[in-house]
Short mmCIF file of C-alpha atoms in Angstrom, two decimals:
data_model
loop_
_atom_site.label_atom_id
_atom_site.label_comp_id
_atom_site.label_asym_id
_atom_site.label_seq_id
_atom_site.Cartn_x
_atom_site.Cartn_y
_atom_site.Cartn_z
CA ILE A 173 0.00 0.01 -0.01
CA ALA A 174 1.31 3.43 -0.84
CA GLY A 175 -0.54 6.47 0.52
CA ILE A 176 -4.26 6.16 1.09
CA THR A 177 -6.58 3.49 -0.25
CA GLN A 178 -10.34 3.47 -0.26
CA ALA A 179 -12.79 0.69 -0.93
CA PRO A 180 -15.05 0.17 -2.72
CA THR A 181 -14.26 2.28 -5.77
CA SER A 182 -17.94 2.62 -6.47
CA GLN A 183 -21.17 1.23 -5.08
CA ILE A 184 -24.88 1.31 -5.88
CA LEU A 185 -26.93 0.88 -2.74
CA ALA A 186 -30.65 0.54 -1.99
CA ALA A 187 -32.07 3.16 0.33
CA GLY A 188 -32.28 1.91 3.91
CA ARG A 189 -29.25 -0.33 3.63
CA ARG A 190 -26.20 -0.04 5.86
CA MET A 191 -22.87 0.63 4.19
CA THR A 192 -19.27 1.01 5.38
CA LEU A 193 -16.69 2.81 3.30
CA ARG A 194 -13.18 1.76 4.09
CA CYS A 195 -10.07 3.96 4.28
CA THR A 196 -6.55 2.90 5.08
CA GLN A 197 -3.34 4.91 5.10
CA ASP A 198 0.26 3.73 5.50
CA MET A 199 1.93 7.10 6.17
CA ARG A 200 1.46 6.94 9.95
CA HIS A 201 -0.44 10.18 9.78
CA ASN A 202 -2.21 11.18 12.97
CA ALA A 203 -5.15 13.05 11.46
CA MET A 204 -7.74 11.62 9.10
CA TYR A 205 -10.81 13.08 7.47
CA TRP A 206 -13.93 12.11 5.50
CA TYR A 207 -15.32 14.51 2.91
CA ARG A 208 -18.14 14.37 0.42
CA GLN A 209 -17.98 16.14 -2.88
CA ASP A 210 -21.12 17.12 -4.75
CA LEU A 211 -21.37 18.90 -8.06
CA GLY A 212 -21.24 22.69 -7.64
CA LEU A 213 -20.29 22.48 -3.98
CA GLY A 214 -16.96 22.47 -2.29
CA LEU A 215 -15.66 19.49 -0.35
CA ARG A 216 -17.65 19.23 2.89
CA LEU A 217 -16.20 17.64 6.00
CA ILE A 218 -18.27 14.83 7.45
CA HIS A 219 -16.12 13.62 10.34
CA TYR A 220 -12.49 13.81 11.34
CA SER A 221 -10.06 12.25 13.74
CA ASN A 222 -7.03 14.10 15.11
CA THR A 223 -5.46 10.92 16.51
CA ALA A 224 -6.28 7.27 17.03
CA GLY A 225 -9.08 6.82 19.57
CA THR A 226 -10.66 10.27 18.97
CA THR A 227 -13.20 11.53 16.44
CA GLY A 228 -15.06 14.76 15.82
CA LYS A 229 -17.99 16.00 13.79
CA GLY A 230 -17.53 18.11 10.72
CA GLU A 231 -19.91 20.29 8.78
CA VAL A 232 -22.33 17.52 7.62
CA PRO A 233 -22.15 14.60 10.11
CA ASP A 234 -25.84 13.57 10.21
CA GLY A 235 -26.49 10.03 8.96
CA TYR A 236 -22.78 9.07 9.21
CA SER A 237 -20.57 7.59 11.87
CA VAL A 238 -16.87 6.86 12.12
CA SER A 239 -14.42 5.03 14.32
CA ARG A 240 -10.62 5.24 14.71
CA ALA A 241 -9.46 2.12 16.45
CA ASN A 242 -5.92 2.44 15.15
CA THR A 243 -3.70 4.93 13.26
CA ASP A 244 -4.14 3.38 9.84
CA ASP A 245 -7.92 2.81 9.45
CA PHE A 246 -10.81 5.23 9.42
CA PRO A 247 -14.08 3.62 8.24
CA LEU A 248 -17.17 5.67 7.50
CA THR A 249 -20.55 4.02 8.08
CA LEU A 250 -23.94 5.01 6.72
CA ALA A 251 -26.42 3.38 9.12
CA SER A 252 -29.44 3.67 6.82
CA ALA A 253 -28.62 5.15 3.42
CA VAL A 254 -30.81 7.81 1.86
CA PRO A 255 -30.73 9.15 -1.74
CA SER A 256 -29.29 12.51 -0.54
CA GLN A 257 -26.15 10.60 0.44
CA THR A 258 -25.41 9.98 -3.21
CA SER A 259 -22.03 11.58 -3.62
CA VAL A 260 -18.29 11.01 -4.10
CA TYR A 261 -16.61 10.35 -0.78
CA PHE A 262 -12.96 11.17 -0.18
CA CYS A 263 -10.88 10.08 2.70
CA ALA A 264 -7.80 12.19 3.52
CA SER A 265 -5.00 12.27 6.06
CA SER A 266 -2.36 14.69 7.35
CA GLU A 267 0.61 14.45 9.66
CA GLY A 268 -1.18 16.24 12.45
CA GLN A 269 -4.12 18.50 13.15
CA GLY A 270 -3.80 22.10 12.27
CA THR A 271 -4.40 23.51 8.85
CA HIS A 272 -0.72 24.05 8.05
CA ASN A 273 -0.53 20.36 7.34
CA GLU A 274 -1.07 19.29 3.75
CA GLN A 275 -3.91 16.79 3.35
CA PHE A 276 -3.34 13.70 1.21
CA PHE A 277 -6.43 12.25 -0.46
CA GLY A 278 -7.51 8.75 -1.34
CA PRO A 279 -8.92 7.98 -4.81
CA GLY A 280 -12.53 8.33 -3.66
CA THR A 281 -15.65 6.15 -3.51
CA ARG A 282 -18.53 6.95 -5.82
CA LEU A 283 -21.76 6.05 -3.99
CA THR A 284 -25.22 6.02 -5.48
CA VAL A 285 -28.23 5.47 -3.22
CA LEU A 286 -31.43 4.54 -5.01
CA GLY B 126 -21.29 32.43 7.76
CA GLN B 127 -18.18 31.13 6.11
CA ASN B 128 -17.75 31.52 2.37
CA ILE B 129 -15.16 30.83 -0.31
CA ASP B 130 -15.75 32.27 -3.76
CA GLN B 131 -14.04 31.24 -6.97
CA PRO B 132 -15.10 31.52 -10.61
CA THR B 133 -16.92 28.42 -11.77
CA GLU B 134 -15.07 28.03 -15.04
CA MET B 135 -12.24 29.64 -17.01
CA THR B 136 -10.78 29.08 -20.46
CA ALA B 137 -7.23 29.75 -21.52
CA THR B 138 -4.88 28.97 -24.39
CA GLU B 139 -1.96 26.53 -24.29
CA GLY B 140 1.26 28.46 -23.58
CA ALA B 141 -0.53 31.44 -22.00
CA ILE B 142 -0.88 32.62 -18.41
CA VAL B 143 -4.03 32.39 -16.32
CA GLN B 144 -4.94 33.79 -12.90
CA ILE B 145 -7.60 32.06 -10.81
CA ASN B 146 -8.96 34.24 -7.98
CA CYS B 147 -10.32 33.21 -4.62
CA THR B 148 -11.98 35.43 -2.06
CA TYR B 149 -12.91 34.22 1.39
CA GLN B 150 -14.84 35.14 4.51
CA THR B 151 -14.14 32.77 7.38
CA SER B 152 -14.22 32.69 11.13
CA GLY B 153 -10.50 33.12 11.68
CA PHE B 154 -7.71 32.39 9.25
CA ASN B 155 -5.19 29.61 9.55
CA GLY B 156 -3.65 29.43 6.08
CA LEU B 157 -4.89 29.06 2.52
CA PHE B 158 -4.35 26.06 0.26
CA TRP B 159 -4.64 25.48 -3.45
CA TYR B 160 -5.30 21.98 -4.72
CA GLN B 161 -5.56 20.58 -8.24
CA GLN B 162 -8.20 17.99 -9.11
CA HIS B 163 -8.35 16.27 -12.49
CA ALA B 164 -11.69 14.90 -13.49
CA GLY B 165 -12.51 11.66 -11.71
CA GLU B 166 -9.46 11.89 -9.49
CA ALA B 167 -8.53 12.99 -5.98
CA PRO B 168 -7.38 16.53 -5.15
CA THR B 169 -3.60 17.00 -4.93
CA PHE B 170 -1.72 19.71 -3.09
CA LEU B 171 -0.33 22.67 -5.02
CA SER B 172 0.50 25.44 -2.58
CA TYR B 173 0.09 26.86 0.92
CA ASN B 174 0.13 30.53 1.98
CA VAL B 175 -0.11 31.76 5.53
CA LEU B 176 1.68 35.11 5.21
CA ASP B 177 0.96 37.89 2.72
CA GLY B 178 2.84 37.78 -0.52
CA LEU B 179 3.71 35.56 -3.43
CA GLU B 180 4.87 31.95 -3.19
CA GLU B 181 6.45 30.64 -6.39
CA LYS B 182 6.81 26.99 -7.31
CA GLY B 183 7.86 26.33 -10.85
CA ARG B 184 5.09 27.30 -13.27
CA PHE B 185 2.65 27.85 -10.44
CA SER B 186 2.56 30.82 -8.01
CA SER B 187 0.09 31.65 -5.31
CA PHE B 188 -0.56 35.07 -3.77
CA LEU B 189 -2.25 36.02 -0.50
CA SER B 190 -3.60 39.22 0.95
CA ARG B 191 -5.09 38.55 4.37
CA SER B 192 -6.40 42.10 4.77
CA LYS B 193 -8.42 41.76 1.57
CA GLY B 194 -9.44 38.15 2.09
CA TYR B 195 -8.02 37.38 -1.32
CA SER B 196 -5.75 34.91 -3.03
CA TYR B 197 -4.90 34.00 -6.53
CA LEU B 198 -3.25 31.10 -8.27
CA LEU B 199 -1.13 31.98 -11.28
CA LEU B 200 -0.34 29.36 -13.88
CA LYS B 201 2.28 30.15 -16.48
CA GLU B 202 3.22 28.44 -19.74
CA LEU B 203 -0.04 26.54 -19.72
CA GLN B 204 0.02 22.92 -20.86
CA MET B 205 -2.91 20.74 -21.89
CA LYS B 206 -2.35 18.62 -18.71
CA ASP B 207 -3.20 21.71 -16.64
CA SER B 208 -6.85 21.22 -17.63
CA ALA B 209 -8.37 20.43 -14.21
CA SER B 210 -10.33 21.98 -11.39
CA TYR B 211 -8.49 24.22 -8.96
CA LEU B 212 -9.76 24.20 -5.39
CA CYS B 213 -9.15 27.01 -2.86
CA ALA B 214 -9.42 26.05 0.80
CA VAL B 215 -9.02 28.17 3.95
CA GLY B 216 -8.24 27.04 7.50
CA ASP B 217 -10.78 28.46 9.93
CA SER B 218 -10.65 29.18 13.65
CA ASN B 219 -11.32 25.52 14.40
CA TYR B 220 -8.39 24.48 12.21
CA GLN B 221 -10.74 22.83 9.72
CA LEU B 222 -10.47 23.51 5.98
CA ILE B 223 -13.34 25.36 4.31
CA TRP B 224 -13.40 24.58 0.61
CA GLY B 225 -14.47 26.53 -2.40
CA ALA B 226 -16.49 24.84 -5.10
CA GLY B 227 -13.49 24.91 -7.45
CA THR B 228 -12.66 26.54 -10.77
CA LYS B 229 -12.74 24.34 -13.84
CA LEU B 230 -9.90 25.40 -16.11
CA ILE B 231 -10.21 24.47 -19.81
CA ILE B 232 -7.05 24.73 -21.90
CA LYS B 233 -7.46 25.13 -25.65
CA PRO B 234 -4.70 24.43 -28.16
#
């Protein structure tokens, strides 16, 4: 693994189903982030984690949950998917918290909720 | 509220120079980033400004004026591979990045 990986690459999901998007980084970065990107809008922060064992809510956390059991993994779970959660989801990481740290992005997951 | 404004789309000619502007209103300021995003791909880091002035990195330069809430990204000697979206992001008082919607740059031969 080099950098950040995300799985799956894309997914079509029925409304009401539970879904976990996976994110793994091998850079030993402390901070990790989940964003969604929708056409015409900037990236919006869903949840973040400044270090293993801690998480925080971003701008649009409703309907999503995260966990950070270790440094490398930061899964995002949709408990009961709704069509408004159709989006491209990016996981990112940075050396530490604080906006002076460059964020590195995974390749994204394209999720469609029908 | 917090707001980042960038033009939606710009067109330029191969070999020319283009300037992409970004204005921001945020609760606090902790640096400004520019990222490049090719269609269907992840954003990648281009530049970071925290002090006023110009930062030059090869064909790309980024300028910041904190008093005006303004930045620009200058791309010189444009190449076809520079066709992409350019995202402006500002660190707010909570040390989270607030992102603009991005400027789609179209390069014509």
